[in-house]
Coordinates of C-alpha atoms and ligand atoms in Angstrom, one line a residue:
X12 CA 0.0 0.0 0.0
X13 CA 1.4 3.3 -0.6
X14 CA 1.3 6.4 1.6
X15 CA -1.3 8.0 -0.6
X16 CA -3.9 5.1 -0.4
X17 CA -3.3 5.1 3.4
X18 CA -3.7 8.8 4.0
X19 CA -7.5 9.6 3.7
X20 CA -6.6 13.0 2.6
X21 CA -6.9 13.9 -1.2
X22 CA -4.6 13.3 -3.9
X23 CA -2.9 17.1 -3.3
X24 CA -0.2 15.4 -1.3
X25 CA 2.7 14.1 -3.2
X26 CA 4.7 12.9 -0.1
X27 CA 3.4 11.5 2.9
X28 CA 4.2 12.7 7.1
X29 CA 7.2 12.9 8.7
X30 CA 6.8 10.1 11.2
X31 CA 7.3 12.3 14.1
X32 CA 4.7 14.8 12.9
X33 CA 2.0 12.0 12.3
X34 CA 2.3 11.6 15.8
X35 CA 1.9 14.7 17.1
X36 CA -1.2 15.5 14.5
X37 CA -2.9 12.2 15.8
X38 CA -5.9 12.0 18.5
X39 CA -6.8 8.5 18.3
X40 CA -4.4 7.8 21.0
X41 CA -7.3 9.7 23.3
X42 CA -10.3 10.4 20.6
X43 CA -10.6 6.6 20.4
X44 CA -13.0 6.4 23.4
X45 CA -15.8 8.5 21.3
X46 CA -15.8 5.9 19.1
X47 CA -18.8 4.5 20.4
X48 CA -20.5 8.1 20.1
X49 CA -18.9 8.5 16.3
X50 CA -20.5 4.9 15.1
X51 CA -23.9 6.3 16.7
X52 CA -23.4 9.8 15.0
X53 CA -22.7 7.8 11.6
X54 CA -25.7 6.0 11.7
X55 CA -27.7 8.6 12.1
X56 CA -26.0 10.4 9.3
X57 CA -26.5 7.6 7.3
X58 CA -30.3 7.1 7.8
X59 CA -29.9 10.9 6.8
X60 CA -28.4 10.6 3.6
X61 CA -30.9 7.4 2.4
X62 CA -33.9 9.1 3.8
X63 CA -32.9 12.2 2.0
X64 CA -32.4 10.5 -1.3
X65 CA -28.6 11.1 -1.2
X66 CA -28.0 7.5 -1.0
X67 CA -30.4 4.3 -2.0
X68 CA -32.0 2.7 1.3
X69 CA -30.1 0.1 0.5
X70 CA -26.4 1.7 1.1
X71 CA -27.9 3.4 4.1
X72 CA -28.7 -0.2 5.4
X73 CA -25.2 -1.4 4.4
X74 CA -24.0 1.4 6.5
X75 CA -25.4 1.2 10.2
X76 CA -24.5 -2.3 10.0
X77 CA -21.3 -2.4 8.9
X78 CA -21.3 0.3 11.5
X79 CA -22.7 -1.8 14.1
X80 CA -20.1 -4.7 13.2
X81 CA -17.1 -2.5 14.1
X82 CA -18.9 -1.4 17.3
X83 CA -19.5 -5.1 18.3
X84 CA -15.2 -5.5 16.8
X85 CA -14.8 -3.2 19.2
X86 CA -16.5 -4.4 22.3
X87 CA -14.7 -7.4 21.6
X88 CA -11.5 -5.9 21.3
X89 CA -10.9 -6.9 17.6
X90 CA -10.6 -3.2 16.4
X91 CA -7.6 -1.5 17.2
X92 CA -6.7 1.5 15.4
X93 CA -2.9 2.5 15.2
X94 CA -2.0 6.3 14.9
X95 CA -1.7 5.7 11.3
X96 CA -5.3 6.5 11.7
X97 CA -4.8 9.9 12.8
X98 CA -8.3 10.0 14.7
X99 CA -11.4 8.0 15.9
X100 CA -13.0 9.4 12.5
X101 CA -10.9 7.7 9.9
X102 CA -10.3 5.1 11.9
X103 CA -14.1 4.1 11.1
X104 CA -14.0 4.9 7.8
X105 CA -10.9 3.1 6.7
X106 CA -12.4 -0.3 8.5
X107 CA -15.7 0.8 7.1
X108 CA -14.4 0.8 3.4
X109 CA -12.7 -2.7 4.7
X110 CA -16.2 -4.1 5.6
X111 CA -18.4 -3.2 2.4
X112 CA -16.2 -1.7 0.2
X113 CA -17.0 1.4 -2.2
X114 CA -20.1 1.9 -0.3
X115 CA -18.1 3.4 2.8
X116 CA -16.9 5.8 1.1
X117 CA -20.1 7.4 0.5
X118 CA -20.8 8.0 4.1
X119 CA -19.0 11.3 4.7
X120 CA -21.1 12.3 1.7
X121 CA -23.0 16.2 3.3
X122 CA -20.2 16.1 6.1
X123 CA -16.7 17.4 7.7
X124 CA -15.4 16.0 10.2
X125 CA -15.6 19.3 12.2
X126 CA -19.4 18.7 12.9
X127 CA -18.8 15.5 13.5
X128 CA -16.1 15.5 16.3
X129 CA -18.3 18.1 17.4
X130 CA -21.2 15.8 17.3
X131 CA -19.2 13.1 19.4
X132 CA -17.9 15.3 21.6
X133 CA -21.9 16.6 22.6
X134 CA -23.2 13.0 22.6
X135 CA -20.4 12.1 25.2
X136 CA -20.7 15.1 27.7
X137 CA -24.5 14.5 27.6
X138 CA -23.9 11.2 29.0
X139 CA -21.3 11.9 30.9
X140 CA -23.3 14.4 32.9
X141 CA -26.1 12.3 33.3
X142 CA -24.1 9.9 34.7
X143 CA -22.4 12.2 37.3
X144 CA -25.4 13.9 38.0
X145 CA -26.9 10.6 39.2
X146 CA -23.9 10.4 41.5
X147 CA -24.5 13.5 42.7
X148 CA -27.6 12.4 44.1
X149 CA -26.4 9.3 45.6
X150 CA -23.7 11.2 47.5
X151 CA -26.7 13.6 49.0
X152 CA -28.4 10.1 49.7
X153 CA -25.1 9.5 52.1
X154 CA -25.3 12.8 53.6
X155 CA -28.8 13.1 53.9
X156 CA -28.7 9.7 55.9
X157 CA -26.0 10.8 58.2
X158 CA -27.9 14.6 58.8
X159 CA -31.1 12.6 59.7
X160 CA -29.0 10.2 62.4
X161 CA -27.7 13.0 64.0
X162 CA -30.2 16.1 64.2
X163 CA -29.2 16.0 68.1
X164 CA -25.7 15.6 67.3
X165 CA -23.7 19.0 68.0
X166 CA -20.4 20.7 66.3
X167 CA -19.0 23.6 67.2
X168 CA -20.0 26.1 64.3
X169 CA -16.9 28.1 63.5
X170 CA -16.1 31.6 61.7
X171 CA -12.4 32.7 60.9
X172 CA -12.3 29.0 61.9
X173 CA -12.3 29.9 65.7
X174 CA -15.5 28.7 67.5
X175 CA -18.9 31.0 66.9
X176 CA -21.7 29.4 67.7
X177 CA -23.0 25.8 68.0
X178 CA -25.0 23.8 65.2
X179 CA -26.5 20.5 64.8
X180 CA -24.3 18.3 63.0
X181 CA -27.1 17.3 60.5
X182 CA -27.5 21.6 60.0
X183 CA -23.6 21.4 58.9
X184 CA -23.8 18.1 56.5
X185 CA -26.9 19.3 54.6
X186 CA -25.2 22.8 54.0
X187 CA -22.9 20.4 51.1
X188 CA -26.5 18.8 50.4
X189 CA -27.3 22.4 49.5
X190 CA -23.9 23.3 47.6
X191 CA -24.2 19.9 45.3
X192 CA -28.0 20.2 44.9
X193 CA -26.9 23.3 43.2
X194 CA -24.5 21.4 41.3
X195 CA -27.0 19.1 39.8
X196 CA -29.2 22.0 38.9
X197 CA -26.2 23.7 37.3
X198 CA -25.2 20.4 35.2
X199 CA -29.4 20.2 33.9
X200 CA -28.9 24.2 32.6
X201 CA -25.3 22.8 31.2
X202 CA -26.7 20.1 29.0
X203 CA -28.9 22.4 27.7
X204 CA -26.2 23.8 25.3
X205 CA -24.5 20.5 25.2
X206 CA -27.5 18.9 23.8
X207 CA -27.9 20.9 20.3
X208 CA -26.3 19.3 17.2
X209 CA -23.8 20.5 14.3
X210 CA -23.8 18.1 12.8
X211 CA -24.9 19.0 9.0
X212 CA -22.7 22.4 9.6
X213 CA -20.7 20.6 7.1
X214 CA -16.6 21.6 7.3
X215 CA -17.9 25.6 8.4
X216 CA -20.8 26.4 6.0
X217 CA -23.2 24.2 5.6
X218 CA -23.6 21.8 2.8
X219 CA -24.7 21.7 -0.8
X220 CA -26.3 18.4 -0.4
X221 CA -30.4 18.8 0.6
X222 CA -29.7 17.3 4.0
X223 CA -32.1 17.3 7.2
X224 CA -30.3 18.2 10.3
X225 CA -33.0 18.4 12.1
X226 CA -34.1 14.7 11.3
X227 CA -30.7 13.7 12.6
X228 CA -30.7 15.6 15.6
X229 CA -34.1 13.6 16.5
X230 CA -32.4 10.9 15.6
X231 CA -29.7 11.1 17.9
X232 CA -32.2 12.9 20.9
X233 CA -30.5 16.3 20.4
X234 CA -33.2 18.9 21.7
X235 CA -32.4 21.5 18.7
X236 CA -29.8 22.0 15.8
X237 CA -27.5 25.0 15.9
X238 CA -28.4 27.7 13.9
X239 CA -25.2 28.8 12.3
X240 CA -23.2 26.3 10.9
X241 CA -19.8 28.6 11.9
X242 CA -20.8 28.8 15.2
X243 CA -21.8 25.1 15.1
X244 CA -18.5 23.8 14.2
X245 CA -16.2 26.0 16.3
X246 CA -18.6 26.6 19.5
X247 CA -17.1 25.1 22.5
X248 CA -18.8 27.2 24.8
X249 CA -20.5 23.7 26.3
X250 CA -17.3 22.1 27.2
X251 CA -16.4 25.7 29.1
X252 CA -19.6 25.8 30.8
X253 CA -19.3 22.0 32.2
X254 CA -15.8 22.4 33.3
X255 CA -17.3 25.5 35.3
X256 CA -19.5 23.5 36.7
X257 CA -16.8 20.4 36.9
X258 CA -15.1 23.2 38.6
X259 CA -17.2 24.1 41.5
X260 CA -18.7 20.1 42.0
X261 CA -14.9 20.2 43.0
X262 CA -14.9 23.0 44.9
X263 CA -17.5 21.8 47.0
X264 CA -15.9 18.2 47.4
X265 CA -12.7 19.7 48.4
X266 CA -14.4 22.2 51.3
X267 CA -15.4 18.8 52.5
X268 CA -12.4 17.0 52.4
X269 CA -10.9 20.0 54.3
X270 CA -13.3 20.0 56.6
X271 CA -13.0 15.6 57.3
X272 CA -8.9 16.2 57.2
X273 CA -9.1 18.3 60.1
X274 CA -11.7 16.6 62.0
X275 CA -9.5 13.5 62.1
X276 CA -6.4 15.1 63.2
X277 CA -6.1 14.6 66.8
X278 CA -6.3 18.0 67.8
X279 CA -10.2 17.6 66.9
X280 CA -10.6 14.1 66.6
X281 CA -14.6 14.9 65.9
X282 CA -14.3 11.8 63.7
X283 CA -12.4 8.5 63.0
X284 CA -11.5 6.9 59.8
X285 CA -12.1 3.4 59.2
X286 CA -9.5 1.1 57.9
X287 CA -11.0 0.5 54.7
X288 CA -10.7 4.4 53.9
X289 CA -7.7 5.1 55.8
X290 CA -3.8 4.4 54.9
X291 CA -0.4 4.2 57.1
X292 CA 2.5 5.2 56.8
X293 CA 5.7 3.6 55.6
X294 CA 7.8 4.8 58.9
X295 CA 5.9 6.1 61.7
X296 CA 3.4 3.2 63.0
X297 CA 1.1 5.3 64.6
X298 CA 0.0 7.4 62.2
X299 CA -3.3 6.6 60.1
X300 CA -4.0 9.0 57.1
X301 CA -6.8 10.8 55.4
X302 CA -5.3 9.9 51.8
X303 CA -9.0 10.0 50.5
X304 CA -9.8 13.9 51.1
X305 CA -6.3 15.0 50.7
X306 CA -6.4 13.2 46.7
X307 CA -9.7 14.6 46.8
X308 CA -8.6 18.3 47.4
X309 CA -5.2 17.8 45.2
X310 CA -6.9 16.3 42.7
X311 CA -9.3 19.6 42.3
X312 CA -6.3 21.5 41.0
X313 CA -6.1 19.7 37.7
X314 CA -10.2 19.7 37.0
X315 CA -9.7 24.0 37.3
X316 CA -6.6 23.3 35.3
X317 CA -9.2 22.5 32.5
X318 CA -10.9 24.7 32.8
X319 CA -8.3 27.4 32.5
X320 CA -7.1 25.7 29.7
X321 CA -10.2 25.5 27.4
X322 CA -11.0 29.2 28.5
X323 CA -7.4 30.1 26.9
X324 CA -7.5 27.3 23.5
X325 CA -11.0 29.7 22.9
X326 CA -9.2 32.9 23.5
X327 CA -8.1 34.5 20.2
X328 CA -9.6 31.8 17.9
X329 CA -10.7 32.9 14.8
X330 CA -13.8 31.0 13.1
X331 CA -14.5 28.5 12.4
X332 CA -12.7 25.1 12.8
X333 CA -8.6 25.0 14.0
X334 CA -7.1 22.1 14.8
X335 CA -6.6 24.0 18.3
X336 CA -9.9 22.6 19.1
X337 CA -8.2 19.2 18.8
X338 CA -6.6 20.2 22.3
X339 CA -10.1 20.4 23.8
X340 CA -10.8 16.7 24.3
X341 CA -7.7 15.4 27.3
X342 CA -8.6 18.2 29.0
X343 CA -12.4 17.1 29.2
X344 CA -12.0 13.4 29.3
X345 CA -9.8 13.7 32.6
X346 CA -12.3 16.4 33.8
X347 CA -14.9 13.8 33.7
X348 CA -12.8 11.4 35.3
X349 CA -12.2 13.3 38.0
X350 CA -15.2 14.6 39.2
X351 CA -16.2 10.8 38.6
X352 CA -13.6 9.3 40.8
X353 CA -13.7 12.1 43.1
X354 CA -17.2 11.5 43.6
X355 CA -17.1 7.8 44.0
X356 CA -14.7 8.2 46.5
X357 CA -16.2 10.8 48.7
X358 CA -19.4 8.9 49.1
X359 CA -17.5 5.7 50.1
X360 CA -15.8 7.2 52.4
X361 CA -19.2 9.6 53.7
X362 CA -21.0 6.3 53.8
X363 CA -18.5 3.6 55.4
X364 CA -15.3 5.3 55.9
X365 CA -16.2 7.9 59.1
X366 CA -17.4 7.6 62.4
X367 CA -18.4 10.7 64.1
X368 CA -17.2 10.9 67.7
X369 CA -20.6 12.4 68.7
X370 CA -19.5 12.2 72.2
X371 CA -16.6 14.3 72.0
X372 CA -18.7 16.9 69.4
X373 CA -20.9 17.1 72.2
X374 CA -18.5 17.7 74.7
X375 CA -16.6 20.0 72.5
X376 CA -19.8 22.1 72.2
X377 CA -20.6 22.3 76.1
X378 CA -16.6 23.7 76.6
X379 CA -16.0 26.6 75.0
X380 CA -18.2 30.2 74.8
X381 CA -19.7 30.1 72.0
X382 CA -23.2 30.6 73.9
X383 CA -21.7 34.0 74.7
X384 CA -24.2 35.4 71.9
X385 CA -27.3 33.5 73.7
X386 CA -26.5 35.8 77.1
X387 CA -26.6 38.8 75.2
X388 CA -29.6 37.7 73.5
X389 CA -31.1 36.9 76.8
X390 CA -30.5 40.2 77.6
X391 CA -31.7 42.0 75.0
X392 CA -34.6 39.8 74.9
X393 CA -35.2 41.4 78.4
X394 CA -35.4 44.5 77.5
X395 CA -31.2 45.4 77.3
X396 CA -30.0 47.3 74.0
X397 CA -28.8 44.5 72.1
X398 CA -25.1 46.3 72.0
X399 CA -25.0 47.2 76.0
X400 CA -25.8 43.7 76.5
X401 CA -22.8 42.4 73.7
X402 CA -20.2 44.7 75.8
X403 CA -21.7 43.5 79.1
X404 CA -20.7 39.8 78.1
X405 CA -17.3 40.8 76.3
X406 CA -16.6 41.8 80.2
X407 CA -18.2 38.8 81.5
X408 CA -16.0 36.1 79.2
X409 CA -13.0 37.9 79.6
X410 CA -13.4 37.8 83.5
X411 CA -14.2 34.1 83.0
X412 CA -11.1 33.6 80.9
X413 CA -9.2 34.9 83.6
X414 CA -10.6 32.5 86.2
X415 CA -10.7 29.7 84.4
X416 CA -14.1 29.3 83.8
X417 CA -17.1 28.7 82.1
X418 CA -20.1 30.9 81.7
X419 CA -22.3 27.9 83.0
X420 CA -20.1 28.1 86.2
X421 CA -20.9 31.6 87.3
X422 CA -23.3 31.6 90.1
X423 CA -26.7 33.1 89.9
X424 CA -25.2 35.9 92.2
X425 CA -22.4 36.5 89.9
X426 CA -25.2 36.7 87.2
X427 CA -27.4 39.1 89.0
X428 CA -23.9 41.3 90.0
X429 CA -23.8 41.5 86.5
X430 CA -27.4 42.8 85.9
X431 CA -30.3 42.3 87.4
X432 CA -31.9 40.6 84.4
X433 CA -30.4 37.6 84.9
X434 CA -32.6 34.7 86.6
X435 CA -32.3 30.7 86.7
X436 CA -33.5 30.5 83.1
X437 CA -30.2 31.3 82.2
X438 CA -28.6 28.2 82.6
X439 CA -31.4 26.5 80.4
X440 CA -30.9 29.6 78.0
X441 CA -26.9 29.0 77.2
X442 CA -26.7 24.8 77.7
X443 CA -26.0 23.6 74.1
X444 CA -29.3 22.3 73.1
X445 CA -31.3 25.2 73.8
X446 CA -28.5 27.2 72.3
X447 CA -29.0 25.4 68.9
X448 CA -32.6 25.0 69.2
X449 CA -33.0 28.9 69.6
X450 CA -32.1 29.4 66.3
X451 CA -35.1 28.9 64.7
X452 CA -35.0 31.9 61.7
X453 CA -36.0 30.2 58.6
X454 CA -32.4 28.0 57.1
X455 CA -31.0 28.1 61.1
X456 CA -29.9 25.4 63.3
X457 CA -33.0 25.1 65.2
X458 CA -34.6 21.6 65.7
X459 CA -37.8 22.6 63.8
X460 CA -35.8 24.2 61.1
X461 CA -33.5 21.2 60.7
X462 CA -36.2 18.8 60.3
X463 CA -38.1 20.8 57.9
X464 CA -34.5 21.3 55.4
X465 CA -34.7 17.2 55.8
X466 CA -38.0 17.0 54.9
X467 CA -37.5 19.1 51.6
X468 CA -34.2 17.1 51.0
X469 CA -36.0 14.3 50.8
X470 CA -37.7 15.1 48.1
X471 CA -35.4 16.8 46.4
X472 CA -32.9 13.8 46.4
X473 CA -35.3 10.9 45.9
X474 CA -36.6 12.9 42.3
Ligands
LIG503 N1 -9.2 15.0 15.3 C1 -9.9 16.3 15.0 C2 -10.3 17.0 16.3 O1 -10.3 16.4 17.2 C3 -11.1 16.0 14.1 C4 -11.4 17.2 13.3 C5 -10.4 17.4 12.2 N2 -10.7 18.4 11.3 C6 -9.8 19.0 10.5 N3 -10.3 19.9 9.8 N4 -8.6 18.6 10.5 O2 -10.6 18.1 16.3

């Protein structure tokens, strides 16, 4: 075989790639796992082009399954393209002409591939998201689980991470409930603009072949086509958006991870890990690591590395199609990983891999002053400008501090030499429970509050 007949590019080319530079030109070292997407998009295209007339029924028959039989080759492992190739695209068409001969080559009849890798690319991310959004839901499922378990359960509730106020541990798990909720909602608007088709955009303006791109885009469950077929060829605007939102799912899971790293350091131990989520180290026996949310948090770098990335291949480009675009597919694929992995991994380790210590949270909550607001509130609730009553208490810790105590160890006389307000209800007013209870504004810690948010995470999660 010559070079010619292997290159799928016209006769214009007398001499064929410097080895090195067929290398770096190829994707189907990476574009090969849309090859299941590309077969799906080409049989489409094909019922297209034999619906439209362009090609008898008969070749359009020939085509999906000859189509088909590489996708089974493939499943089996029997088709292995080599970068010869150059990408997933002519990969499938060489094997196609292979299989039945002159009529593969009619099948990029009314198309480029630059609305078809774009095609691919939009039939992968759609199921991509689906399948993260699921796991989305079945990471609230863990944390709505552990929220409902422990309503009663305190934390301290911190700000400038020194200790503010109190919460229920169930308030503080459902605030990520909250933060990925809105990452779900986020990836339904997102695969509103992944789900349009270019394919019929042709190389960058259209074709002049009397195509139906709409009839394909039912075909492959696209919601609508895209209306300029410049755009529609060099739009990656949907990849952006979803590593934004990639972006942020990350965010979230890495506040998290934080969050459980410190928790199991002994200095709070507000949790343990459990061996099956937990690793050693190679020297010091003691030691038992939080591997899980530190990958978790390092691995959130890369995902906004994307991002960054796809922002900057966009920058400057100049329509429609340039191979630059080539670049946006690693970028994606290991964005999708990640959040997949990362997301996999954090509800293992949510649902089997922590115990909280809800004896020392509770503890922890009943030794500290963070029911310092609650006296001024009592205060104030008595009548006591709400700032008087702030100062009155500054005084009152500060004198505590010095002596070592708590505010639940002053005596009522103490109390009462501090204003006359104070009575016995004070003790009930600053113990923990009450001091978390209290707070029953609408989206506070309060018991009634708390159960409510569960409630309405309940149905949000089981939808
Ligand atoms: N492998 C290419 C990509 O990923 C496919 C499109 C090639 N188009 C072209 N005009 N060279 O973008």
């Amino acid at each position: 075989m010559t070079q010619q007949q292997q290159q799928t590019w016209s006769q214009r080319f007398e001499t064929s790639l410097h080895p090195a530079i067929a290398v770096f030109n190829a994707s189907i070292p990476f574009d090969i796992q849309l090859i299941e997407y590309d077969l799906t998009g080409s049989q489409a295209h094909a019922r297209m082009l034999a619906k439209c007339g362009i090609i008898s029924s008969q070749e359009g028959e020939k085509l999906v399954t000859a189509l088909e039989q590489i996708r089974q080759e493939y499943r089996q492992g029997e088709f292995n393209p080599g970068i010869d190739a150059e990408d997933v695209h002519f990969a499938v068409e060489h094997r196609l002409v292979e299989i039945i001969g002159d009529i593969g080559k009619k099948l990029h009849t009314a198309r480029s591939r630059n609305d078809q890798v774009g095609t691919d690319t939009r039939l992968y991310l759609r199921d991509q998201i689906q399948q993260i959004r699921q796991q989305l839901r079945e990471f609230q499922q863990v944390l709505l689980k552990i929220a409902e378990n422990n309503l009663e359960t305190f934390i301290p509730g911190y700000t400038h991470l020194q200790r503010a106020q109190p919460v229920s541990l169930a308030h503080h798990l459902l605030a990520y409930l909250e933060m990925t909720q809105r990452d779900w909602e986020r990836l339904g608007d997102v695969l509103k603009r992944v789900n349009i088709s270019p394919l019929g955009c042709g190389a960058l303006a259209g074709t002049t072949f009397p195509i139906d791109r709409h009839y394909t885009a039912e075909l492959l469950g696209f919601a609508d086509v895209y209306k300029n077929s410049l755009d529609g060829v060099s739009d990656r605007d949907f990849a952006i958006e979803f590593l934004g939102a990639a972006s942020l799912i990350m965010v979230h899971l890495s506040r998290l991870s934080e969050e459980i790293i410190f928790w199991a350091s002994q200095e709070f131990s507000f949790v343990t890990l459990k061996d099956s989520c937990a690793t050693g180290s190679s020297i010091m026996p003691q030691k038992k690591n939080p591997d899980v949310p530190e990958l978790v948090r390092g691995k959130t770098g890369r995902v906004f590395g994307h991002l960054q990335a796809m922002l900057v291949i966009m920058k400057g480009l100049p329509l429609a199609y340039n191979k630059d675009l080539q670049e946006d597919k690693e970028g994606l694929f290991d964005a999708v990983n990640t959040v997949k992995s990362c997301l996999q991994a954090m509800t293992i380790l949510m649902a089997e891999g922590l115990e909280f210590s809800t004896q020392r949270l509770n503890s922890a909550v009943d030794e500290d002053y963070s029911n310092a607001t609650d006296v001024a509130d009592y205060l104030a609730a008595k009548g006591v400008p709400f700032r008087e009553a702030y100062n009155l208490v500054g005084k009152v810790v500060r004198t505590c501090l010095a002596g070592g105590k708590l505010l639940k160890d002053l005596t009522l006389e103490e109390w009462r030499e501090l204003h006359p307000a104070f009575d016995e209800d004070i003790y009930q007013a600053i113990s923990p429970k009450q001091v978390v209870a209290a707070r029953n504004s609408f989206g506070g810690t309060g018991f009634t509050q708390v159960k409510q948010a569960i409630l309405a995470a309940h149905s949000i999660v089981n939808s």
